[in-house]
Amino acid sequence: MKKILVTGGLGYIGSHTVVELQAEGYDVLVVDNLSNSKEEVKARIEDISGQSLELQIADINDTNALESLFSKHQFDGVIHFAAHKAVGESVEHPVMYYQNNVSGLISLLGTMEKYGVSNLIFSSSCTVYGAATDLPVTESTQIQKAESPYGTTKILGEEIINDFAKHKGFKSILLRYFNPVGAHPSAKIGELPLGVPNNLIPYITQTAAGIREKLTVFGDDYNTEDGTCVRDYIHVVDLAKAHVKALSYCDKMSQNVDVFNVGTGKGNTVLEVINTFEKVNGVKLNYTIGSRRGGDIEQIYADTTKVNNLLGWSAKYGIADMMKHAWAWQQGLSD
Ligand code: NAD
Ligand code: UDP
């Protein structure tokens, strides 16, 4: 049985990935410092998978804690989710973001090197493409200077891994996520946004639940079908499954590093998302059209040819499932 270390495995994408790893027969150990998750997620994962999960509460910047883990366990691979992810917060606290996202990665890589562990899956983002003009974006679309310290930490992370992987035998896959949304169909795990959400889907579900009074659509004067921005929303369970595929691809790839877009390949406007939410859940949303949000790009969606062909992965869930599962999760939270 292969043993995988999952950093940040109690978080939103991490928890769904642990479920998929366990379902595929991997032995999983999670390290998480609970900075953006709760310890109870472990029991929820175990409830879904019917298997026990090893958890170490520790910070990946604590190299002693990491070394203690690597000395006790022989890992066959690492999936690295642990990072801060709020764009706005990163503008206010850039050092905190570089410390956690960049230094944390360096601490992890150093420990992997010391213990001879290869096969790293890294959470990157379509934010590295910035406001790309040629759509859909492929993996060779030009990377652009990031708009925020958070975005820069993803570009730096990719570069650091590229340099590091030149060490003989070290393999890594960079997954550039598009917009992860939804929740596990069991409604036992999902996203736990702290405070007022910045992202569209948690804002929609909280508005539907009466936690927020009204959703504002940020601009309807873009050059898109209905004037609202276009994103490639990807169900978090589909995204989780891509990590499992990436792990097995690590073993057979010839080069040291490879990069994949992980999206559906289909863009949806904000109004399409809202309309789908209302339709599949039979809920009316209180929303208004407001002005554009600074820093938003007009549209982005993925060319998924590479991930489809090489990883043998494609998204199974559509936007209706994403909205249904997001709402079921929110309703469980409000109980
Ligand atoms: P999340 O905040 O839900 O999960 C991150 C987990 O890492 C949390 O459980 C947190 O407690 C833990 N963590 C953070 N810093 C840590 C540290 N120093 N040591 C140990 N644990 C630590 O975030 P998520 O949405 O699951 O995102 C996972 C990864 O995917 C992140 O790297 C994020 O930047 C990236 N990503 C997320 C999105 C998105 O929209 N959610 C999009 C693209 C990329
Ligand atoms: N959005 C919106 N109202 C909100 C939150 C988001 O209209 O309250 C829009 C936002 O302008 C963008 C889309 O929804 O076009 C997705 O935003 P999100 O923050 O979820 O993802 P990102 O901008 O990072 O792609």
Tab-separated table of C-alpha atoms and ligand atoms in Angstrom:
chain	number	residue	atom	x	y	z
A	1	MET	CA	0.000	0.000	0.000
A	2	LYS	CA	1.456	3.372	-0.986
A	3	LYS	CA	1.701	6.007	1.713
A	4	ILE	CA	0.983	9.620	0.820
A	5	LEU	CA	1.590	12.725	2.907
A	6	VAL	CA	-1.120	15.336	2.382
A	7	THR	CA	-0.282	18.803	3.693
A	8	GLY	CA	-3.365	20.908	4.431
A	9	GLY	CA	-5.457	17.754	4.157
A	10	LEU	CA	-8.213	19.001	6.448
A	11	GLY	CA	-8.905	21.995	4.189
A	12	TYR	CA	-11.442	22.317	1.403
A	13	ILE	CA	-9.670	20.626	-1.520
A	14	GLY	CA	-7.415	18.527	0.714
A	15	SER	CA	-10.279	16.817	2.554
A	16	HIS	CA	-11.979	15.798	-0.708
A	17	THR	CA	-8.657	14.517	-2.041
A	18	VAL	CA	-8.032	12.413	1.068
A	19	VAL	CA	-11.431	10.758	0.535
A	20	GLU	CA	-10.514	9.904	-3.080
A	21	LEU	CA	-7.043	8.661	-2.083
A	22	GLN	CA	-8.484	6.350	0.543
A	23	ALA	CA	-11.072	5.088	-1.944
A	24	GLU	CA	-8.218	4.221	-4.335
A	25	GLY	CA	-6.364	2.239	-1.671
A	26	TYR	CA	-3.721	4.749	-0.574
A	27	ASP	CA	-2.589	4.999	3.015
A	28	VAL	CA	-2.832	8.696	3.903
A	29	LEU	CA	-1.214	10.852	6.561
A	30	VAL	CA	-2.428	14.439	6.889
A	31	VAL	CA	-0.406	17.286	8.329
A	32	ASP	CA	-2.407	20.435	9.045
A	33	ASN	CA	-2.000	23.324	11.482
A	34	LEU	CA	-5.771	24.045	11.590
A	35	SER	CA	-5.161	27.667	10.538
A	36	ASN	CA	-8.117	27.399	8.151
A	37	SER	CA	-9.814	24.138	9.087
A	38	LYS	CA	-11.256	22.224	11.998
A	39	GLU	CA	-10.092	18.994	13.564
A	40	GLU	CA	-13.608	17.527	13.242
A	41	VAL	CA	-13.048	17.247	9.464
A	42	LYS	CA	-10.938	14.152	10.183
A	43	ALA	CA	-13.988	12.309	11.568
A	44	ARG	CA	-16.086	13.473	8.628
A	45	ILE	CA	-13.541	12.119	6.146
A	46	GLU	CA	-13.460	8.820	8.060
A	47	ASP	CA	-17.242	8.721	8.024
A	48	ILE	CA	-17.291	8.963	4.216
A	49	SER	CA	-14.403	6.595	3.533
A	50	GLY	CA	-15.075	4.096	6.328
A	51	GLN	CA	-11.329	4.111	7.015
A	52	SER	CA	-9.261	5.675	9.746
A	53	LEU	CA	-7.016	8.597	8.918
A	54	GLU	CA	-3.674	9.496	10.468
A	55	LEU	CA	-3.472	13.178	11.399
A	56	GLN	CA	-0.534	15.193	12.663
A	57	ILE	CA	-1.414	18.686	13.807
A	58	ALA	CA	1.690	20.655	12.910
A	59	ASP	CA	2.917	23.571	10.842
A	60	ILE	CA	4.904	22.745	7.698
A	61	ASN	CA	7.244	25.611	8.561
A	62	ASP	CA	8.262	23.611	11.618
A	63	THR	CA	11.037	21.530	10.068
A	64	ASN	CA	11.535	19.527	13.246
A	65	ALA	CA	7.914	18.406	13.129
A	66	LEU	CA	8.247	17.559	9.428
A	67	GLU	CA	11.485	15.639	9.976
A	68	SER	CA	9.899	13.678	12.755
A	69	LEU	CA	7.132	12.618	10.328
A	70	PHE	CA	9.530	11.758	7.503
A	71	SER	CA	11.742	9.752	9.818
A	72	LYS	CA	8.821	7.673	11.068
A	73	HIS	CA	7.075	7.074	7.737
A	74	GLN	CA	8.250	6.080	4.280
A	75	PHE	CA	6.222	8.322	1.950
A	76	ASP	CA	5.705	7.411	-1.709
A	77	GLY	CA	4.503	10.893	-2.553
A	78	VAL	CA	3.354	14.229	-1.191
A	79	ILE	CA	0.312	16.308	-2.118
A	80	HIS	CA	0.903	19.849	-0.984
A	81	PHE	CA	-2.200	21.942	-0.258
A	82	ALA	CA	-1.069	23.806	2.865
A	83	ALA	CA	-1.076	27.516	2.065
A	84	HIS	CA	-3.015	30.709	2.679
A	85	LYS	CA	-5.377	31.485	-0.189
A	86	ALA	CA	-7.184	34.802	0.254
A	87	VAL	CA	-6.165	37.275	-2.447
A	88	GLY	CA	-7.296	40.391	-0.541
A	89	GLU	CA	-5.614	39.297	2.681
A	90	SER	CA	-2.387	38.702	0.764
A	91	VAL	CA	-2.381	42.333	-0.371
A	92	GLU	CA	-2.669	43.451	3.260
A	93	HIS	CA	-0.218	40.881	4.651
A	94	PRO	CA	2.272	40.008	1.911
A	95	VAL	CA	5.002	38.825	4.290
A	96	MET	CA	2.596	36.415	5.965
A	97	TYR	CA	1.781	34.982	2.521
A	98	TYR	CA	5.407	34.615	1.414
A	99	GLN	CA	6.247	33.098	4.796
A	100	ASN	CA	3.513	30.494	4.713
A	101	ASN	CA	3.254	29.718	1.011
A	102	VAL	CA	6.869	30.079	-0.113
A	103	SER	CA	8.868	29.319	3.045
A	104	GLY	CA	6.435	26.489	3.825
A	105	LEU	CA	7.100	24.957	0.417
A	106	ILE	CA	10.877	25.329	0.872
A	107	SER	CA	10.683	23.672	4.272
A	108	LEU	CA	8.741	20.778	2.727
A	109	LEU	CA	11.101	20.403	-0.256
A	110	GLY	CA	14.160	20.451	2.000
A	111	THR	CA	12.710	17.671	4.102
A	112	MET	CA	11.705	15.637	1.042
A	113	GLU	CA	15.255	15.978	-0.287
A	114	LYS	CA	16.784	14.960	3.032
A	115	TYR	CA	14.634	11.822	3.244
A	116	GLY	CA	14.844	10.978	-0.470
A	117	VAL	CA	11.109	11.363	-1.098
A	118	SER	CA	9.994	12.217	-4.662
A	119	ASN	CA	6.588	12.695	-6.342
A	120	LEU	CA	5.148	16.042	-5.305
A	121	ILE	CA	1.762	17.320	-6.453
A	122	PHE	CA	1.544	21.099	-6.098
A	123	SER	CA	-1.630	23.231	-5.920
A	124	SER	CA	-1.163	25.976	-8.448
A	125	SER	CA	-3.819	28.178	-9.961
A	126	CYS	CA	-5.082	29.596	-13.241
A	127	THR	CA	-4.272	32.946	-11.668
A	128	VAL	CA	-0.755	32.448	-13.138
A	129	TYR	CA	-2.231	33.199	-16.601
A	130	GLY	CA	-3.534	36.618	-15.515
A	131	ALA	CA	-5.830	38.207	-18.087
A	132	ALA	CA	-4.943	35.924	-20.978
A	133	THR	CA	-6.178	37.138	-24.353
A	134	ASP	CA	-6.219	33.810	-26.208
A	135	LEU	CA	-8.915	31.515	-24.817
A	136	PRO	CA	-9.103	28.757	-23.787
A	137	VAL	CA	-5.744	28.873	-21.995
A	138	THR	CA	-3.358	25.979	-22.558
A	139	GLU	CA	-0.454	25.015	-20.310
A	140	SER	CA	1.871	26.916	-22.645
A	141	THR	CA	-0.091	30.165	-22.414
A	142	GLN	CA	2.305	32.877	-21.236
A	143	ILE	CA	2.472	33.296	-17.454
A	144	GLN	CA	1.872	36.896	-16.424
A	145	LYS	CA	3.077	38.955	-13.519
A	146	ALA	CA	0.647	38.345	-10.675
A	147	GLU	CA	-1.852	40.959	-9.496
A	148	SER	CA	-1.457	39.983	-5.823
A	149	PRO	CA	1.142	38.541	-3.434
A	150	TYR	CA	-0.986	35.367	-3.332
A	151	GLY	CA	-0.659	35.000	-7.110
A	152	THR	CA	3.070	35.633	-6.864
A	153	THR	CA	3.427	32.835	-4.300
A	154	LYS	CA	1.947	30.420	-6.862
A	155	ILE	CA	4.296	31.571	-9.641
A	156	LEU	CA	7.271	31.387	-7.247
A	157	GLY	CA	6.145	27.963	-6.040
A	158	GLU	CA	6.137	26.663	-9.607
A	159	GLU	CA	9.607	28.137	-10.266
A	160	ILE	CA	11.092	26.771	-7.052
A	161	ILE	CA	9.743	23.306	-7.817
A	162	ASN	CA	11.087	23.497	-11.376
A	163	ASP	CA	14.568	24.291	-10.053
A	164	PHE	CA	14.371	21.749	-7.273
A	165	ALA	CA	13.135	18.927	-9.489
A	166	LYS	CA	16.286	19.162	-11.578
A	167	HIS	CA	17.779	17.032	-8.780
A	168	LYS	CA	18.070	13.590	-10.247
A	169	GLY	CA	14.935	11.549	-9.917
A	170	PHE	CA	12.676	14.137	-8.314
A	171	LYS	CA	9.240	14.232	-9.968
A	172	SER	CA	6.585	16.865	-9.579
A	173	ILE	CA	3.269	17.771	-11.111
A	174	LEU	CA	1.906	21.289	-10.995
A	175	LEU	CA	-1.883	21.379	-11.139
A	176	ARG	CA	-3.337	24.723	-12.175
A	177	TYR	CA	-6.828	24.736	-10.739
A	178	PHE	CA	-9.551	26.833	-12.305
A	179	ASN	CA	-12.433	27.724	-9.915
A	180	PRO	CA	-13.028	24.897	-7.409
A	181	VAL	CA	-16.609	24.894	-6.123
A	182	GLY	CA	-19.268	22.560	-4.734
A	183	ALA	CA	-18.952	20.007	-1.988
A	184	HIS	CA	-18.955	16.272	-1.443
A	185	PRO	CA	-22.342	14.800	-2.530
A	186	SER	CA	-22.718	13.384	1.008
A	187	ALA	CA	-22.678	17.004	2.296
A	188	LYS	CA	-20.279	15.857	5.034
A	189	ILE	CA	-17.327	17.921	3.833
A	190	GLY	CA	-17.161	21.198	1.947
A	191	GLU	CA	-15.741	24.692	2.099
A	192	LEU	CA	-15.660	26.554	5.417
A	193	PRO	CA	-15.244	30.225	4.511
A	194	LEU	CA	-14.263	32.428	7.439
A	195	GLY	CA	-16.171	35.700	7.752
A	196	VAL	CA	-17.687	37.364	4.705
A	197	PRO	CA	-16.889	35.259	1.635
A	198	ASN	CA	-15.084	36.821	-1.302
A	199	ASN	CA	-15.859	33.992	-3.671
A	200	LEU	CA	-19.048	33.756	-5.670
A	201	ILE	CA	-20.434	30.356	-4.653
A	202	PRO	CA	-20.154	30.708	-0.860
A	203	TYR	CA	-21.644	34.184	-1.237
A	204	ILE	CA	-24.551	32.717	-3.191
A	205	THR	CA	-25.196	29.927	-0.682
A	206	GLN	CA	-24.935	32.278	2.308
A	207	THR	CA	-27.355	34.692	0.650
A	208	ALA	CA	-29.792	31.857	-0.043
A	209	ALA	CA	-29.449	30.788	3.611
A	210	GLY	CA	-30.232	34.326	4.789
A	211	ILE	CA	-26.762	34.890	6.297
A	212	ARG	CA	-26.095	37.643	3.722
A	213	GLU	CA	-28.829	40.012	2.708
A	214	LYS	CA	-27.978	40.403	-0.936
A	215	LEU	CA	-25.494	39.198	-3.533
A	216	THR	CA	-23.897	41.806	-5.745
A	217	VAL	CA	-22.962	40.795	-9.281
A	218	PHE	CA	-19.717	42.606	-9.949
A	219	GLY	CA	-20.381	44.242	-13.300
A	220	ASP	CA	-22.579	43.391	-16.290
A	221	ASP	CA	-20.782	45.486	-18.876
A	222	TYR	CA	-18.055	43.009	-19.825
A	223	ASN	CA	-17.642	41.797	-23.375
A	224	THR	CA	-19.310	38.413	-22.691
A	225	GLU	CA	-22.604	36.806	-23.621
A	226	ASP	CA	-24.627	38.485	-20.866
A	227	GLY	CA	-22.071	41.089	-19.781
A	228	THR	CA	-20.946	39.246	-16.612
A	229	CYS	CA	-17.556	37.589	-16.080
A	230	VAL	CA	-16.825	34.063	-17.258
A	231	ARG	CA	-15.023	31.427	-15.170
A	232	ASP	CA	-14.365	27.703	-15.496
A	233	TYR	CA	-15.997	26.258	-12.359
A	234	ILE	CA	-14.763	22.794	-11.422
A	235	HIS	CA	-16.447	20.459	-8.928
A	236	VAL	CA	-14.151	19.861	-5.962
A	237	VAL	CA	-14.667	16.076	-6.180
A	238	ASP	CA	-13.546	16.065	-9.818
A	239	LEU	CA	-10.562	18.199	-8.829
A	240	ALA	CA	-9.737	15.779	-6.000
A	241	LYS	CA	-9.759	12.852	-8.430
A	242	ALA	CA	-7.276	14.687	-10.677
A	243	HIS	CA	-4.758	14.539	-7.803
A	244	VAL	CA	-5.031	10.764	-7.604
A	245	LYS	CA	-4.449	10.511	-11.368
A	246	ALA	CA	-1.493	12.889	-11.084
A	247	LEU	CA	0.119	10.731	-8.409
A	248	SER	CA	0.122	7.647	-10.599
A	249	TYR	CA	1.327	9.693	-13.581
A	250	CYS	CA	4.349	10.825	-11.511
A	251	ASP	CA	5.626	7.258	-11.558
A	252	LYS	CA	5.579	6.953	-15.325
A	253	MET	CA	6.498	10.418	-16.593
A	254	SER	CA	9.870	10.857	-18.259
A	255	GLN	CA	10.525	14.516	-17.443
A	256	ASN	CA	10.969	15.882	-13.921
A	257	VAL	CA	8.105	18.373	-13.916
A	258	ASP	CA	4.852	18.549	-15.797
A	259	VAL	CA	1.963	20.975	-15.565
A	260	PHE	CA	-1.763	20.482	-16.130
A	261	ASN	CA	-4.817	22.698	-16.263
A	262	VAL	CA	-7.627	21.283	-14.159
A	263	GLY	CA	-10.980	22.668	-15.244
A	264	THR	CA	-14.033	21.548	-17.176
A	265	GLY	CA	-13.034	23.418	-20.313
A	266	LYS	CA	-16.350	25.258	-20.210
A	267	GLY	CA	-16.916	28.816	-19.071
A	268	ASN	CA	-20.015	30.045	-17.250
A	269	THR	CA	-21.060	33.634	-16.650
A	270	VAL	CA	-21.986	34.863	-13.169
A	271	LEU	CA	-25.640	35.141	-14.234
A	272	GLU	CA	-25.633	31.581	-15.595
A	273	VAL	CA	-24.324	30.376	-12.248
A	274	ILE	CA	-27.014	32.304	-10.365
A	275	ASN	CA	-29.788	31.087	-12.667
A	276	THR	CA	-28.603	27.483	-12.378
A	277	PHE	CA	-28.473	27.752	-8.589
A	278	GLU	CA	-32.043	29.077	-8.473
A	279	LYS	CA	-33.326	26.453	-10.893
A	280	VAL	CA	-31.760	23.285	-9.464
A	281	ASN	CA	-32.458	24.215	-5.858
A	282	GLY	CA	-35.819	25.933	-6.293
A	283	VAL	CA	-34.531	28.926	-4.341
A	284	LYS	CA	-34.869	32.597	-5.283
A	285	LEU	CA	-31.703	34.621	-4.787
A	286	ASN	CA	-31.744	38.242	-3.744
A	287	TYR	CA	-29.187	39.841	-6.043
A	288	THR	CA	-28.386	43.134	-7.635
A	289	ILE	CA	-26.053	44.272	-10.387
A	290	GLY	CA	-23.198	46.379	-9.042
A	291	SER	CA	-20.012	47.856	-10.408
A	292	ARG	CA	-16.968	45.892	-11.474
A	293	ARG	CA	-14.647	44.532	-8.771
A	294	GLY	CA	-11.094	45.851	-9.094
A	295	GLY	CA	-8.638	43.269	-10.424
A	296	ASP	CA	-11.282	40.949	-11.935
A	297	ILE	CA	-10.471	39.534	-15.326
A	298	GLU	CA	-13.209	39.385	-17.922
A	299	GLN	CA	-13.062	35.709	-18.748
A	300	ILE	CA	-10.932	32.618	-18.430
A	301	TYR	CA	-11.472	28.936	-19.078
A	302	ALA	CA	-9.212	25.980	-19.592
A	303	ASP	CA	-8.080	23.985	-22.557
A	304	THR	CA	-8.185	20.538	-20.936
A	305	THR	CA	-6.760	18.502	-23.827
A	306	LYS	CA	-3.517	17.760	-22.006
A	307	VAL	CA	-5.052	16.633	-18.715
A	308	ASN	CA	-7.664	14.580	-20.606
A	309	ASN	CA	-5.079	12.807	-22.746
A	310	LEU	CA	-2.110	12.348	-20.410
A	311	LEU	CA	-3.724	11.958	-16.997
A	312	GLY	CA	-6.813	10.228	-18.411
A	313	TRP	CA	-8.917	12.602	-16.346
A	314	SER	CA	-11.953	14.663	-17.248
A	315	ALA	CA	-14.597	16.433	-15.205
A	316	LYS	CA	-17.774	14.423	-14.626
A	317	TYR	CA	-19.885	16.957	-12.760
A	318	GLY	CA	-21.535	19.946	-14.425
A	319	ILE	CA	-22.538	23.311	-13.057
A	320	ALA	CA	-25.980	22.015	-11.935
A	321	ASP	CA	-24.355	19.366	-9.675
A	322	MET	CA	-21.928	21.954	-8.338
A	323	MET	CA	-24.806	24.233	-7.322
A	324	LYS	CA	-26.855	21.370	-5.880
A	325	HIS	CA	-23.990	20.062	-3.748
A	326	ALA	CA	-22.896	23.537	-2.627
A	327	TRP	CA	-26.436	24.226	-1.394
A	328	ALA	CA	-26.784	20.871	0.379
A	329	TRP	CA	-23.499	21.581	2.193
A	330	GLN	CA	-24.625	25.089	3.168
A	331	GLN	CA	-27.921	23.769	4.494
A	332	GLY	CA	-26.041	21.293	6.673
A	333	LEU	CA	-23.941	24.173	8.039
A	334	SER	CA	-26.973	26.274	8.876
A	335	ASP	CA	-28.710	23.496	10.845
B	1	NAD	P1	-7.980	25.680	2.596
B	1	NAD	O1	-7.597	26.915	3.328
B	1	NAD	O2	-9.365	25.177	2.751
B	1	NAD	O3	-6.977	24.493	2.973
B	1	NAD	C1	-5.630	24.720	3.294
B	1	NAD	C2	-5.316	23.871	4.523
B	1	NAD	O4	-3.930	24.051	4.834
B	1	NAD	C3	-6.112	24.301	5.768
B	1	NAD	O5	-6.632	23.164	6.402
B	1	NAD	C4	-5.070	25.001	6.647
B	1	NAD	O6	-5.362	24.833	8.017
B	1	NAD	C5	-3.794	24.288	6.224
B	1	NAD	N1	-2.565	25.069	6.360
B	1	NAD	C6	-2.329	26.339	5.922
B	1	NAD	N2	-1.065	26.687	6.223
B	1	NAD	C7	-0.494	25.634	6.834
B	1	NAD	C8	0.792	25.369	7.385
B	1	NAD	N3	1.750	26.298	7.378
B	1	NAD	N4	1.042	24.157	7.932
B	1	NAD	C9	0.082	23.196	7.969
B	1	NAD	N5	-1.163	23.402	7.483
B	1	NAD	C10	-1.438	24.596	6.917
B	1	NAD	O7	-7.619	25.933	1.053
B	1	NAD	P2	-8.076	25.100	-0.237
B	1	NAD	O8	-9.141	25.860	-0.932
B	1	NAD	O9	-8.294	23.695	0.114
B	1	NAD	O10	-6.759	25.263	-1.111
B	1	NAD	C11	-5.731	24.276	-1.096
B	1	NAD	C12	-4.600	24.727	-1.991
B	1	NAD	O11	-5.098	24.969	-3.303
B	1	NAD	C13	-3.917	26.013	-1.573
B	1	NAD	O12	-2.543	25.895	-1.845
B	1	NAD	C14	-4.545	27.046	-2.462
B	1	NAD	O13	-3.703	28.148	-2.665
B	1	NAD	C15	-4.727	26.256	-3.728
B	1	NAD	N6	-5.769	26.776	-4.613
B	1	NAD	C16	-7.032	26.954	-4.109
B	1	NAD	C17	-8.018	27.471	-4.940
B	1	NAD	C18	-9.412	27.701	-4.409
B	1	NAD	O14	-10.160	28.445	-5.036
B	1	NAD	N7	-9.818	27.099	-3.302
B	1	NAD	C19	-7.730	27.785	-6.279
B	1	NAD	C20	-6.434	27.556	-6.757
B	1	NAD	C21	-5.452	27.061	-5.911
B	2	UDP	N1	-18.479	37.627	-8.126
B	2	UDP	C1	-19.623	38.398	-7.999
B	2	UDP	N2	-20.087	38.656	-6.743
B	2	UDP	C2	-19.493	38.185	-5.615
B	2	UDP	C3	-18.338	37.385	-5.749
B	2	UDP	C4	-17.845	37.133	-7.024
B	2	UDP	O1	-20.191	38.843	-8.994
B	2	UDP	O2	-19.966	38.473	-4.516
B	2	UDP	C5	-17.958	37.321	-9.475
B	2	UDP	C6	-16.550	37.827	-9.692
B	2	UDP	O3	-16.571	39.142	-10.195
B	2	UDP	C7	-16.021	36.823	-10.719
B	2	UDP	C8	-16.781	35.539	-10.407
B	2	UDP	O4	-17.899	35.920	-9.619
B	2	UDP	O5	-16.379	37.228	-12.003
B	2	UDP	C9	-15.949	34.535	-9.640
B	2	UDP	O6	-15.389	35.182	-8.516
B	2	UDP	P1	-14.560	34.421	-7.419
B	2	UDP	O7	-14.072	35.448	-6.437
B	2	UDP	O8	-15.361	33.290	-6.896
B	2	UDP	O9	-13.346	33.777	-8.236
B	2	UDP	P2	-12.145	34.502	-9.052
B	2	UDP	O10	-12.471	35.938	-9.241
B	2	UDP	O11	-10.966	34.287	-8.200
B	2	UDP	O12	-12.089	33.768	-10.338
